[in-house]
GROMACS .gro file of C-alpha atoms in nm:
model
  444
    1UNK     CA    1  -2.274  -1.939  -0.903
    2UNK     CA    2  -1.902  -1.931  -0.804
    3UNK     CA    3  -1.796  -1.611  -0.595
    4UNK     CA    4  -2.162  -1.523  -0.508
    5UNK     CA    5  -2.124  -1.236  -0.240
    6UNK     CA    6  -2.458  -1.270  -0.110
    7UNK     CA    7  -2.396  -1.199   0.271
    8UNK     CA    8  -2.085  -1.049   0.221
    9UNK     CA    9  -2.004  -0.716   0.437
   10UNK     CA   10  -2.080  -0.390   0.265
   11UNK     CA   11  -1.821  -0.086   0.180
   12UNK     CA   12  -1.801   0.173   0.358
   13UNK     CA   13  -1.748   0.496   0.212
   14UNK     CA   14  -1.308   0.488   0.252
   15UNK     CA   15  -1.278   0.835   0.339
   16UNK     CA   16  -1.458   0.928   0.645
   17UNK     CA   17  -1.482   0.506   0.773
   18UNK     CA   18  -1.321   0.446   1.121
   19UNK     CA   19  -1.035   0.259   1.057
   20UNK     CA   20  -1.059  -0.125   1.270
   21UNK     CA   21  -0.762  -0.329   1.218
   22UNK     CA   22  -0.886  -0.701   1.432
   23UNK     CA   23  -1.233  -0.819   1.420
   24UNK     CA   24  -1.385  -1.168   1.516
   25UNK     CA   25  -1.634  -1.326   1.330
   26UNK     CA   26  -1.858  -1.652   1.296
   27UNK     CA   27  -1.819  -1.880   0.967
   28UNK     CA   28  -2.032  -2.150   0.846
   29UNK     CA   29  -1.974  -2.319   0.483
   30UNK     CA   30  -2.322  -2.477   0.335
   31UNK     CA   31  -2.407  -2.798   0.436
   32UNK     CA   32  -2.387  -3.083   0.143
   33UNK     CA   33  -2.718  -3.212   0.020
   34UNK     CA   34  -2.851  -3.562   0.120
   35UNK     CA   35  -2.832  -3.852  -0.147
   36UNK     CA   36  -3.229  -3.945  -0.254
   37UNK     CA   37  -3.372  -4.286  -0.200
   38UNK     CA   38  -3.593  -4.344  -0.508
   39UNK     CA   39  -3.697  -4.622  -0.715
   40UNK     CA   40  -3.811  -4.584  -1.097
   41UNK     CA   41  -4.184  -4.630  -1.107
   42UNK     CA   42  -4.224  -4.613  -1.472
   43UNK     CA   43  -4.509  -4.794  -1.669
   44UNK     CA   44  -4.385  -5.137  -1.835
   45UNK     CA   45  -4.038  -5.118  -1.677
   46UNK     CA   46  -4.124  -5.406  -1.453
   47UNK     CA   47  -3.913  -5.447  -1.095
   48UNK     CA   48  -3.771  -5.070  -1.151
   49UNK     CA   49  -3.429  -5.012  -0.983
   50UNK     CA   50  -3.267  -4.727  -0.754
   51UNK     CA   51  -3.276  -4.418  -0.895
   52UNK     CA   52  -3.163  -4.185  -0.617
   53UNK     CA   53  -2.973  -3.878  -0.727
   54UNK     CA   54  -2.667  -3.742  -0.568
   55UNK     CA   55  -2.680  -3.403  -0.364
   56UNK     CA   56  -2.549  -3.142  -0.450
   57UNK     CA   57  -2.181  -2.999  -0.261
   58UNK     CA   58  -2.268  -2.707  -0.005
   59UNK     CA   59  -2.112  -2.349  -0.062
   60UNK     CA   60  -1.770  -2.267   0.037
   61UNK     CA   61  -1.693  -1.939   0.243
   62UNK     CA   62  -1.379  -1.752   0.134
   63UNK     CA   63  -1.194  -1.449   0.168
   64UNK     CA   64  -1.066  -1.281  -0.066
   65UNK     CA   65  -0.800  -0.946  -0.013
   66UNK     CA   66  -0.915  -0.621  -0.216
   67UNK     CA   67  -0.711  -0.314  -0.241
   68UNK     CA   68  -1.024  -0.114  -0.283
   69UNK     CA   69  -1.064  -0.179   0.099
   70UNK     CA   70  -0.862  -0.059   0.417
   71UNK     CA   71  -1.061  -0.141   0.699
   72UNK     CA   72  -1.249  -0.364   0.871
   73UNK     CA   73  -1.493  -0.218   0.985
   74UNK     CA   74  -1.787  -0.350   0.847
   75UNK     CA   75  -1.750  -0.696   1.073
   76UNK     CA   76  -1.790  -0.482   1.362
   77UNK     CA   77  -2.134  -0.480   1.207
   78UNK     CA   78  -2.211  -0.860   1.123
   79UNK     CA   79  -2.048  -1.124   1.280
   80UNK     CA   80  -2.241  -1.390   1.121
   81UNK     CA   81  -2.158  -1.559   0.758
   82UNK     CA   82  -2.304  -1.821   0.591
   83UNK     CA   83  -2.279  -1.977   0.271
   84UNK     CA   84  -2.571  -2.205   0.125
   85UNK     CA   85  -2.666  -2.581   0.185
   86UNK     CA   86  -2.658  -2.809  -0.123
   87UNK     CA   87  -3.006  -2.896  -0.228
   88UNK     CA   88  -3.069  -3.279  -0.198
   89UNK     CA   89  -3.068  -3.559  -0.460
   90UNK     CA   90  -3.379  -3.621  -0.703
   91UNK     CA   91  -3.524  -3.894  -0.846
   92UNK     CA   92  -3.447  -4.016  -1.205
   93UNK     CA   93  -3.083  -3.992  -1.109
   94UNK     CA   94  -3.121  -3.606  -1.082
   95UNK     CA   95  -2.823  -3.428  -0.919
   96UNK     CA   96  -2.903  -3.124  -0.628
   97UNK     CA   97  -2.813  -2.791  -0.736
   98UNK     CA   98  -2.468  -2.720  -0.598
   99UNK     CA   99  -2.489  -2.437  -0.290
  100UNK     CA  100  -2.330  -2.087  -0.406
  101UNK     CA  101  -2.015  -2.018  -0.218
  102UNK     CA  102  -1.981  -1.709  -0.006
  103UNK     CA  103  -1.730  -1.477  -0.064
  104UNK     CA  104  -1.591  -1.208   0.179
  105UNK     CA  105  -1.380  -0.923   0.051
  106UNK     CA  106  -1.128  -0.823   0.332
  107UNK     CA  107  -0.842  -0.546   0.308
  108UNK     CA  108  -0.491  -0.652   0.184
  109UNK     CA  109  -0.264  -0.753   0.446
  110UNK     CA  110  -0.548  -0.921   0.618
  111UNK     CA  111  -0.404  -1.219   0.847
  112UNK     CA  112  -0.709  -1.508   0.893
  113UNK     CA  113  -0.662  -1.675   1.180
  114UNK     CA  114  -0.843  -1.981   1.334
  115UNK     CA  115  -0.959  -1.879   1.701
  116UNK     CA  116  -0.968  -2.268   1.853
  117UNK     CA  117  -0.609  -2.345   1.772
  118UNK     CA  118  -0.454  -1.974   1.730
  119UNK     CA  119  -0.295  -2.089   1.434
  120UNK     CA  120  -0.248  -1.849   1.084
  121UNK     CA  121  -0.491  -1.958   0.828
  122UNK     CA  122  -0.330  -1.778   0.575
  123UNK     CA  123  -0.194  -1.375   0.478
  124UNK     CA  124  -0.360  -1.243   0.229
  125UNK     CA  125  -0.064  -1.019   0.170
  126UNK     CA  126  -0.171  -0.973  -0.235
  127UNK     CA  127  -0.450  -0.798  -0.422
  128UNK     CA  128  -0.672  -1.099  -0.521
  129UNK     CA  129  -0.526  -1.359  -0.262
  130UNK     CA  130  -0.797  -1.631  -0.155
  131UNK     CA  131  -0.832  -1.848   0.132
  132UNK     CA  132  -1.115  -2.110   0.125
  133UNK     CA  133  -1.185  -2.055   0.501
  134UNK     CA  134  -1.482  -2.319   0.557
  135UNK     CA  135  -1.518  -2.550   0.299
  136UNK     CA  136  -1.846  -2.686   0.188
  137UNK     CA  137  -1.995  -3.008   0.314
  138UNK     CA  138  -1.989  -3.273   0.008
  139UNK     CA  139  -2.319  -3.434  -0.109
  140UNK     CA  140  -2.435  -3.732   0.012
  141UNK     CA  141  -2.443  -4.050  -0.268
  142UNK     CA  142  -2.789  -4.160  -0.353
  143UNK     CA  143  -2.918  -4.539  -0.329
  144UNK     CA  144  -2.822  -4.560  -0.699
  145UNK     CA  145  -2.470  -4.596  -0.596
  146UNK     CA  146  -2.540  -4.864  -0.364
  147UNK     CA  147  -2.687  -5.181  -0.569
  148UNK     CA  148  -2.501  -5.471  -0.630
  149UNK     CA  149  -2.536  -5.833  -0.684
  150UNK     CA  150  -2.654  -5.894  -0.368
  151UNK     CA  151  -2.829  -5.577  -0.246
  152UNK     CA  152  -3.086  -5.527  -0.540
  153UNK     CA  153  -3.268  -5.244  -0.395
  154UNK     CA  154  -3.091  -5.090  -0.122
  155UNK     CA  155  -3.331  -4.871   0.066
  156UNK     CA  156  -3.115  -4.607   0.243
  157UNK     CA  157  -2.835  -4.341   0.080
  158UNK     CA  158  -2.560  -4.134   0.228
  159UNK     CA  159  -2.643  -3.797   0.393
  160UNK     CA  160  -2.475  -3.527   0.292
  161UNK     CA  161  -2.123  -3.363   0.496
  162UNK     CA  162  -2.256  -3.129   0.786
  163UNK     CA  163  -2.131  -2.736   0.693
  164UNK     CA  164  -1.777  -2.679   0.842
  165UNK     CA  165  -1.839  -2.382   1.124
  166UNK     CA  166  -1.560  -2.174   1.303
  167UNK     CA  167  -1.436  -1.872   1.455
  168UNK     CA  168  -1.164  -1.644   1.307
  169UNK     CA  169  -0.995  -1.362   1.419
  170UNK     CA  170  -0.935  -1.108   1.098
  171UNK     CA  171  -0.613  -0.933   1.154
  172UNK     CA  172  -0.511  -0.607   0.913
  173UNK     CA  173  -0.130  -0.516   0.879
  174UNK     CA  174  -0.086  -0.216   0.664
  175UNK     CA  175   0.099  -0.335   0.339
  176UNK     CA  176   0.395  -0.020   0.307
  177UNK     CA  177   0.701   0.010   0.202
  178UNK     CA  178   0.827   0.302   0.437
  179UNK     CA  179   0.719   0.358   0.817
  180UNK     CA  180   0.724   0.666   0.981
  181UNK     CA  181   0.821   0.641   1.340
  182UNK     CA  182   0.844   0.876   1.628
  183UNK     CA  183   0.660   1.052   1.922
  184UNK     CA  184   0.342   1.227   1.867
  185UNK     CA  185   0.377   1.601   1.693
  186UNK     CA  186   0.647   1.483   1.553
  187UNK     CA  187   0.590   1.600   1.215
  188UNK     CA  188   0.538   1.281   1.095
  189UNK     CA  189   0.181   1.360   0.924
  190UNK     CA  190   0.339   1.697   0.837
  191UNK     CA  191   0.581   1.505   0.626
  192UNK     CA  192   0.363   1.234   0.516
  193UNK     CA  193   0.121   1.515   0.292
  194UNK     CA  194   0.423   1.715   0.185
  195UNK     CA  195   0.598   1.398   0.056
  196UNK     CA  196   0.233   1.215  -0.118
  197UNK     CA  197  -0.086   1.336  -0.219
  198UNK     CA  198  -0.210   1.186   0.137
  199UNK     CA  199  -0.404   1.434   0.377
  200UNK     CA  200  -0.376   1.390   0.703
  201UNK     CA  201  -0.554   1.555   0.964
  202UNK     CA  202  -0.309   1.783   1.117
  203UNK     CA  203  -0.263   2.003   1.409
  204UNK     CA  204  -0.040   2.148   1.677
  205UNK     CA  205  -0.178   1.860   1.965
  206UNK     CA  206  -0.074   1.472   2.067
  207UNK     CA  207  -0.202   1.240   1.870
  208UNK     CA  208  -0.363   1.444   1.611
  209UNK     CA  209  -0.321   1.103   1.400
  210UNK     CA  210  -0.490   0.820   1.556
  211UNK     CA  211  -0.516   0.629   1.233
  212UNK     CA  212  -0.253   0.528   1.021
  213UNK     CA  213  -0.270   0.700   0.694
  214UNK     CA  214  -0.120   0.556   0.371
  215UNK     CA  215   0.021   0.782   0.051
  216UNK     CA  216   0.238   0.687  -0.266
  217UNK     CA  217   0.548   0.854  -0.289
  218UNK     CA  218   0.677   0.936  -0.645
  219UNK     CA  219   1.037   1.008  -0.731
  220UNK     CA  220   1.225   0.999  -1.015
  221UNK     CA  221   1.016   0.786  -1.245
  222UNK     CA  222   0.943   0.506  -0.945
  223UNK     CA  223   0.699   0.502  -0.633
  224UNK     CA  224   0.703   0.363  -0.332
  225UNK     CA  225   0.398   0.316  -0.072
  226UNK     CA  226   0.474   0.543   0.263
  227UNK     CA  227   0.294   0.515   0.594
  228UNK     CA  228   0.215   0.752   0.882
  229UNK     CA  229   0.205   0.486   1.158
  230UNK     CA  230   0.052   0.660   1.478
  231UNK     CA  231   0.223   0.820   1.756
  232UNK     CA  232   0.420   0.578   1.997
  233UNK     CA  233   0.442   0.694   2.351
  234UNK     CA  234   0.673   0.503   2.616
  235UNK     CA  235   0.536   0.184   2.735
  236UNK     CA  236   0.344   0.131   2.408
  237UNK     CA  237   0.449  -0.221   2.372
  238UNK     CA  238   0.293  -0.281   2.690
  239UNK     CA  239  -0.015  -0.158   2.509
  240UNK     CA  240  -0.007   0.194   2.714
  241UNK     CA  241  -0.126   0.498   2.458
  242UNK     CA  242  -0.234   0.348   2.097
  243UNK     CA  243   0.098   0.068   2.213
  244UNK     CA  244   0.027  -0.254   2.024
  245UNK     CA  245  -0.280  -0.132   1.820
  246UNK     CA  246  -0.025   0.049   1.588
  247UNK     CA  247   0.315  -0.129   1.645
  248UNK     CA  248   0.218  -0.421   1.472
  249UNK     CA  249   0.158  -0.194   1.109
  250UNK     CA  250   0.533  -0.127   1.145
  251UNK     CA  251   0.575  -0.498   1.094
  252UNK     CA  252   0.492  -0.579   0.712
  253UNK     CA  253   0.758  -0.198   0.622
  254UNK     CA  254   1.102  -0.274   0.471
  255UNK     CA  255   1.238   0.068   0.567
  256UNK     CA  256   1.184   0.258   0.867
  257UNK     CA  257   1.173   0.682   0.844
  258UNK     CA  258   1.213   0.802   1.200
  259UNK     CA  259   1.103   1.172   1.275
  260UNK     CA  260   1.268   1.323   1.544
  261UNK     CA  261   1.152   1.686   1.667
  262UNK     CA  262   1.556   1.833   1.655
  263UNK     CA  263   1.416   2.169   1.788
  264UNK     CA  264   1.327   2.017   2.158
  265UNK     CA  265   1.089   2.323   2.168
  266UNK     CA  266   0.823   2.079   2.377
  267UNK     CA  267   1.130   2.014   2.662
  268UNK     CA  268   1.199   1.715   2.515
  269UNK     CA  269   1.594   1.619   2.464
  270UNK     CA  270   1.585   1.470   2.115
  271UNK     CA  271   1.877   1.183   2.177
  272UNK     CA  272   1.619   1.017   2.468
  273UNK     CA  273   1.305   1.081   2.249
  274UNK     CA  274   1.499   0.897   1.972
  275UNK     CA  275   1.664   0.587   2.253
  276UNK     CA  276   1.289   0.605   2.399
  277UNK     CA  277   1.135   0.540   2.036
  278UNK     CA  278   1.423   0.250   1.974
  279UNK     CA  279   1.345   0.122   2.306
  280UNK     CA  280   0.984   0.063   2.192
  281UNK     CA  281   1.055  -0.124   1.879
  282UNK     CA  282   1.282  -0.359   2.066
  283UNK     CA  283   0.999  -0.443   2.333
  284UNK     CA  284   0.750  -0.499   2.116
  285UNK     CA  285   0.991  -0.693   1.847
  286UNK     CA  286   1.392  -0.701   1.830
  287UNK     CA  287   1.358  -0.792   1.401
  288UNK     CA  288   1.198  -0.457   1.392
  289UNK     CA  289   1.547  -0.242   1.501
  290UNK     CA  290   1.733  -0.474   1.201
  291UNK     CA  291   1.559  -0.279   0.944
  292UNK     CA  292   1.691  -0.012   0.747
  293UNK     CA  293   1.680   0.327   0.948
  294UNK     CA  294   1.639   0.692   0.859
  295UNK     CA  295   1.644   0.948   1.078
  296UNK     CA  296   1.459   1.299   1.006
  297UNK     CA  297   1.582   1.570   1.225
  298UNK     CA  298   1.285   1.759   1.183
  299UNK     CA  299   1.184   2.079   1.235
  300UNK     CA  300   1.593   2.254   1.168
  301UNK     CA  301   1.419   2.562   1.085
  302UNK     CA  302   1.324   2.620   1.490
  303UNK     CA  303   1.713   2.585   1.546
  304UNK     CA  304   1.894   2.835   1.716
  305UNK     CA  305   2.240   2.716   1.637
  306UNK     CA  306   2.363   2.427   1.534
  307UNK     CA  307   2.531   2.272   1.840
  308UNK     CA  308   2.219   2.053   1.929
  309UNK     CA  309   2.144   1.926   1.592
  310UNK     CA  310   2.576   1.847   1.561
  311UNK     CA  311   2.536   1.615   1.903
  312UNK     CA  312   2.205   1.431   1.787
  313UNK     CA  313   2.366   1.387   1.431
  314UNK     CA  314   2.731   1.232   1.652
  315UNK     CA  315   2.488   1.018   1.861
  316UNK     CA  316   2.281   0.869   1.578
  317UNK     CA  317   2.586   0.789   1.358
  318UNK     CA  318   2.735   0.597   1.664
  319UNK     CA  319   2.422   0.383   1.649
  320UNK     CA  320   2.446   0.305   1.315
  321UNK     CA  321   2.184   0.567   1.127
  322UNK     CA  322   2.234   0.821   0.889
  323UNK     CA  323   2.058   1.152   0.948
  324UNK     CA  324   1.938   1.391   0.763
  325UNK     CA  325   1.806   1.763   0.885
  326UNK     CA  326   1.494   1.837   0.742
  327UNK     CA  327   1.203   2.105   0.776
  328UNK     CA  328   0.876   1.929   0.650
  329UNK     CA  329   0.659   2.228   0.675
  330UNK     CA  330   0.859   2.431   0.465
  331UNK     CA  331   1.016   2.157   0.259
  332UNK     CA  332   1.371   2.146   0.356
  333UNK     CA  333   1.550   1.843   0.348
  334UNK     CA  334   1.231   1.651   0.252
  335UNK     CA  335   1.409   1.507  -0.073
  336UNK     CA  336   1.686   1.417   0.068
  337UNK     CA  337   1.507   1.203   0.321
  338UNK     CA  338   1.296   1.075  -0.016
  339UNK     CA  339   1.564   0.978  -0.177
  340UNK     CA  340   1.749   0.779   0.103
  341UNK     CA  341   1.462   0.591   0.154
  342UNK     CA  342   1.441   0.503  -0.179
  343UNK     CA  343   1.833   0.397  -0.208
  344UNK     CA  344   1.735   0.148   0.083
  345UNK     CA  345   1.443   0.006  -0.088
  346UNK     CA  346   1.622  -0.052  -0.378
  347UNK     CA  347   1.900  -0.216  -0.230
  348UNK     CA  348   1.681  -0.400   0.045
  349UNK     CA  349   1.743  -0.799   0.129
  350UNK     CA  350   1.437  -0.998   0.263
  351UNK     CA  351   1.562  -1.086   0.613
  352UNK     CA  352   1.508  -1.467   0.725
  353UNK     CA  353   1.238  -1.501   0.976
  354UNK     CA  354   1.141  -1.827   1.148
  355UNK     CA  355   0.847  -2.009   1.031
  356UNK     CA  356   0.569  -1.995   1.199
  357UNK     CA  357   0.334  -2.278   1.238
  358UNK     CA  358   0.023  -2.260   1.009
  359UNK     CA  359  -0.307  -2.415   1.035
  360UNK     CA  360  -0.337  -2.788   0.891
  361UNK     CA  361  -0.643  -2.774   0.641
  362UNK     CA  362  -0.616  -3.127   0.528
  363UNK     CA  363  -0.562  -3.259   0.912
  364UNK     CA  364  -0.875  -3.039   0.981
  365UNK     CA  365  -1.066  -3.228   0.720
  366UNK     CA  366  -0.953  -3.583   0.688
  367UNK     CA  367  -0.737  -3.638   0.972
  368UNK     CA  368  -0.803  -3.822   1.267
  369UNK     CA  369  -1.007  -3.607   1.473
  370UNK     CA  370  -1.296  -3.634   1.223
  371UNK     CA  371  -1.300  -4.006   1.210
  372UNK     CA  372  -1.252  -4.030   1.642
  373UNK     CA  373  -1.560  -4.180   1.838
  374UNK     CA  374  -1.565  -4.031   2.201
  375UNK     CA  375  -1.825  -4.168   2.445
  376UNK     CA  376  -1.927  -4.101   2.762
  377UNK     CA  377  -2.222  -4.185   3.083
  378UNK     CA  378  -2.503  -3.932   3.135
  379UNK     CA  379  -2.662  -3.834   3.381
  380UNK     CA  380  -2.979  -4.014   3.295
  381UNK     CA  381  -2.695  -4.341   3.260
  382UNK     CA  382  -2.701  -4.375   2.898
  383UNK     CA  383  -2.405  -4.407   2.730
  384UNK     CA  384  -2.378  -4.135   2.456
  385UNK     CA  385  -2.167  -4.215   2.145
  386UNK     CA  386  -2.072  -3.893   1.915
  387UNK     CA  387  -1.777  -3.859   1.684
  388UNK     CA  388  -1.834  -3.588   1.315
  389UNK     CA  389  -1.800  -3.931   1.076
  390UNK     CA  390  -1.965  -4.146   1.316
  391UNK     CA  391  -2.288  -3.855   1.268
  392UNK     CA  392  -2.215  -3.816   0.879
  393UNK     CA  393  -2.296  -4.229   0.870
  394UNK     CA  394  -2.548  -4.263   1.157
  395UNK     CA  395  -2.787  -3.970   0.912
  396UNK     CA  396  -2.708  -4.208   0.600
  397UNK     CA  397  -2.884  -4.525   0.780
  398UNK     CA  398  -3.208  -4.670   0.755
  399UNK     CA  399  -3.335  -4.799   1.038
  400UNK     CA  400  -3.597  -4.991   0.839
  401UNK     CA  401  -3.344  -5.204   0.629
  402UNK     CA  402  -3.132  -5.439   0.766
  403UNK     CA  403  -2.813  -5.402   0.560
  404UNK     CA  404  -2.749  -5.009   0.661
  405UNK     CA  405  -2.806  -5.095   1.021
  406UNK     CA  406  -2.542  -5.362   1.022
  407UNK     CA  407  -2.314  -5.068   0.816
  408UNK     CA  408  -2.364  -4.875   1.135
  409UNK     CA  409  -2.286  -5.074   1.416
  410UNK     CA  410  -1.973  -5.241   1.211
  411UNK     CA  411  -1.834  -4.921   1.201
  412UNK     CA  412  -1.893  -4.810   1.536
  413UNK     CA  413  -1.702  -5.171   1.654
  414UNK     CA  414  -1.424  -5.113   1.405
  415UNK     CA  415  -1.320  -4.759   1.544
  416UNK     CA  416  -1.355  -4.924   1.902
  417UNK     CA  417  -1.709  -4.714   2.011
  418UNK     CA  418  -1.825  -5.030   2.161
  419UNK     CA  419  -1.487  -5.071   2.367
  420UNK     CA  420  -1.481  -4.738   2.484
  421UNK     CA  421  -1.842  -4.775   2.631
  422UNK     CA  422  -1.768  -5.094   2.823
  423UNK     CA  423  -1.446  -4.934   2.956
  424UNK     CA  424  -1.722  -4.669   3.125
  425UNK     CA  425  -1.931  -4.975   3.215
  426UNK     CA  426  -2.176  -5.066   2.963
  427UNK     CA  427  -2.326  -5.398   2.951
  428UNK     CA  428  -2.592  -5.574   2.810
  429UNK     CA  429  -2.950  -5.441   2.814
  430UNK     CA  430  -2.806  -5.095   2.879
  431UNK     CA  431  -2.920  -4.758   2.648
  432UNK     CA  432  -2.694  -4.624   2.413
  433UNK     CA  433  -2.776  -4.294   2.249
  434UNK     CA  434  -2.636  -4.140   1.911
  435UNK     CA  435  -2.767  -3.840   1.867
  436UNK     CA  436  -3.177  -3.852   1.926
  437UNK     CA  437  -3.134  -4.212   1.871
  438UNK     CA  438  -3.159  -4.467   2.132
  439UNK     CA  439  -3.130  -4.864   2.168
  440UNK     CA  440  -3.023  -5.138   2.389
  441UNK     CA  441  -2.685  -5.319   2.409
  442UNK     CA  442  -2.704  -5.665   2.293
  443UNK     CA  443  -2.370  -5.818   2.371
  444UNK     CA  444  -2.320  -6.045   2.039
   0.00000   0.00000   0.00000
């Protein structure tokens, strides 16, 4: 029953799948089963009680973050999820069968993010992190639950907790250790399959890489996860070129590689290309420039002396980076850029970062908002009552039976419905409407 993925989006192949890193999608939990109104009818069991059964809870949806997945594309696909309704109470005290939850398998490093309020649902930053997204309605009580000394056979029950329905915007951060950085045809890629068993497309053209590509670097008995984050052009925190798309996979790296062509054989100086780069990461986020730099001078072998590489080396120093000149399509200077980065990991501090304000599940459930009445004057000039506890009770009455009507309407006084009506006007003889329901003000 528990982790059903009925529903749930299908894998795509890994190799060859586009890679989508935001997607926005519809959730709805299972709706909880009503509680039965039943009495026993049995042969020489004279005046038979209630024997409503409860029903059962409604399915949950849930994410759930699987390295076997780096993309998500599949949601581009189905926007929809549902998980299923609780079935409703029996007779003989019978309970509905539970609904099965629905579970969604989403990348790691997936952020899950409620659209209404913009607020972080939860990172699943972990292989096998969870998030119950939408939880299921509960099951409504059947009349079994509601005799007592006076009330011998009550005739109504509770309905059961309408599904939970939202919108969330999946988010995908790639989940690396080291970033490589730098202008397009860099050598970045270059580096990236020299250094891993990755394989990047690569060619002599801009933005030969337009997805990031992920490989495990081993070295000296440890690994480290290294990743090949697209070319950044100037303006790309202003989303110009692939801009935001892929500055916000540098975010989740501890230590930044940045590839500088040294050999300026496109007519680029290599000091601006590597202020122009810097300039980026400080747009788009100011924490990003306090990590742990490395700077490749790639591409030594194109050198013609060594004055050019001696001034970038002066200039980078100043700023606080160690260099290193290095040849990735040949091999030079790759381990030496290897090992540096894995000196940095090893010795690397978790900066302090603000918190940031997460969504408030239990508020979302049980706070105030879900027990508010709002009313208002239609057009027709009824007065119209709705509020999500106010429904939950006004499906549980029986308008046949005396005692659940009186429930009703001392609830609706208590959390000041009535007041907020007359405020708008209402008076005796008037309409008032809860949902398809309709009946006339009698001012007690």
């Amino acid at each position: 029953m528990y982790g059903s993925e009925r529903n749930a989006p299908k894998r795509g192949s890994g190799k060859d799948t586009m890679f989508v890193d935001r997607a926005e999608i519809l959730i709805i939990s299972g709706k909880g089963g009503d509680g039965a109104v039943t009495f026993r009818r049995e042969p020489y069991v004279p005046e038979g009680g209630p024997d409503g059964g409860d029903g059962g809870d409604g399915g949950s949806v849930i994410f759930e973050a699987d390295r076997s997945l780096r993309t998500l594309m599949d949601f581009r696909y189905q926007r929809k999820y549902q998980a299923e309704n609780g079935q409703n109470g029996m007779r003989r005290k019978r309970f509905g069968k539970a609904g099965q939850d629905l579970v969604i398998k989403v990348p790691v490093g997936t952020m899950i993010i409620d659209k209404e309020t913009g607020l972080l649902m939860k990172d699943l930053a972990k292989e096998g992190d969870r998030l119950v997204a939408a939880k299921g309605g509960r099951g409504g009580r059947g009349n079994v639950h509601f005799k007592n000394s006076v009330r011998q056979a009550p005739n109504f029950a509770e309905a059961g907790t309408a599904a939970k329905q939202r919108t969330v915007i999946l988010e995908l951060k790639l989940i690396a250790d080291v970033g490589l950085i730098g202008f397009p045809n860099v050598g970045k890629s270059t580096l990236l399959s020299v250094a891993t068993s990755a394989k990047p497309k690569i060619a002599n053209y801009h933005f030969t890489t337009i997805d990031p590509n992920l490989g495990v670097v081993n070295l000296y008995d440890k690994s480290f996860v290294m990743a090949d984050i697209a070319g950044i052009i100037e303006g790309a925190h202003k989303g110009l070129g692939l801009g935001i798309k892929f500055l916000k996979h540098i975010e989740r790296t501890k230590v930044l590689i940045h590839v500088v062509d040294i050999s300026g054989e496109e007519g680029r100086d290599p000091i601006e290309d590597f202020e122009k780069i810097n300039a980026e990461l400080r747009e788009y986020d100011p924490n990003l420039l306090k990590k742990p730099m490395i700077v490749a001078a790639n591409k030594v072998d194109q050198l013609e002396g060594e004055e050019q590489l001696e001034r970038f080396k002066a200039h980078c120093e100043a700023a606080g980076c160690k260099v290193f000149p290095m040849s990735a399509a040949i091999g030079e200077g790759v381990q030496d850029v290897l090992r540096e980065a894995l000196y940095q990991l090893e010795h690397y501090e978790e900066p302090e970062v603000e918190e940031i304000p997460l969504f408030d599940f239990d508020q979302d459930e049980h706070g105030e908002e879900y027990r508010r009445i709002t009313g208002y004057r239609d057009e027709d000039g009824v007065y119209v009552l709705e509020g999500e506890q106010l429904l939950k009770i006004f499906r549980s009455t029986n308008f046949n039976d005396m005692g659940s009507m009186r429930y009703l309407y001392k609830y609706i006084v208590s959390r000041g419905g009535i007041d907020i009506l007359k405020e708008i006007g209402l008076k005796e003889g008037d309409t008032v409407r809860i949902e398809d329901y309709e009946f006339e003000y009698a001012d007690d």
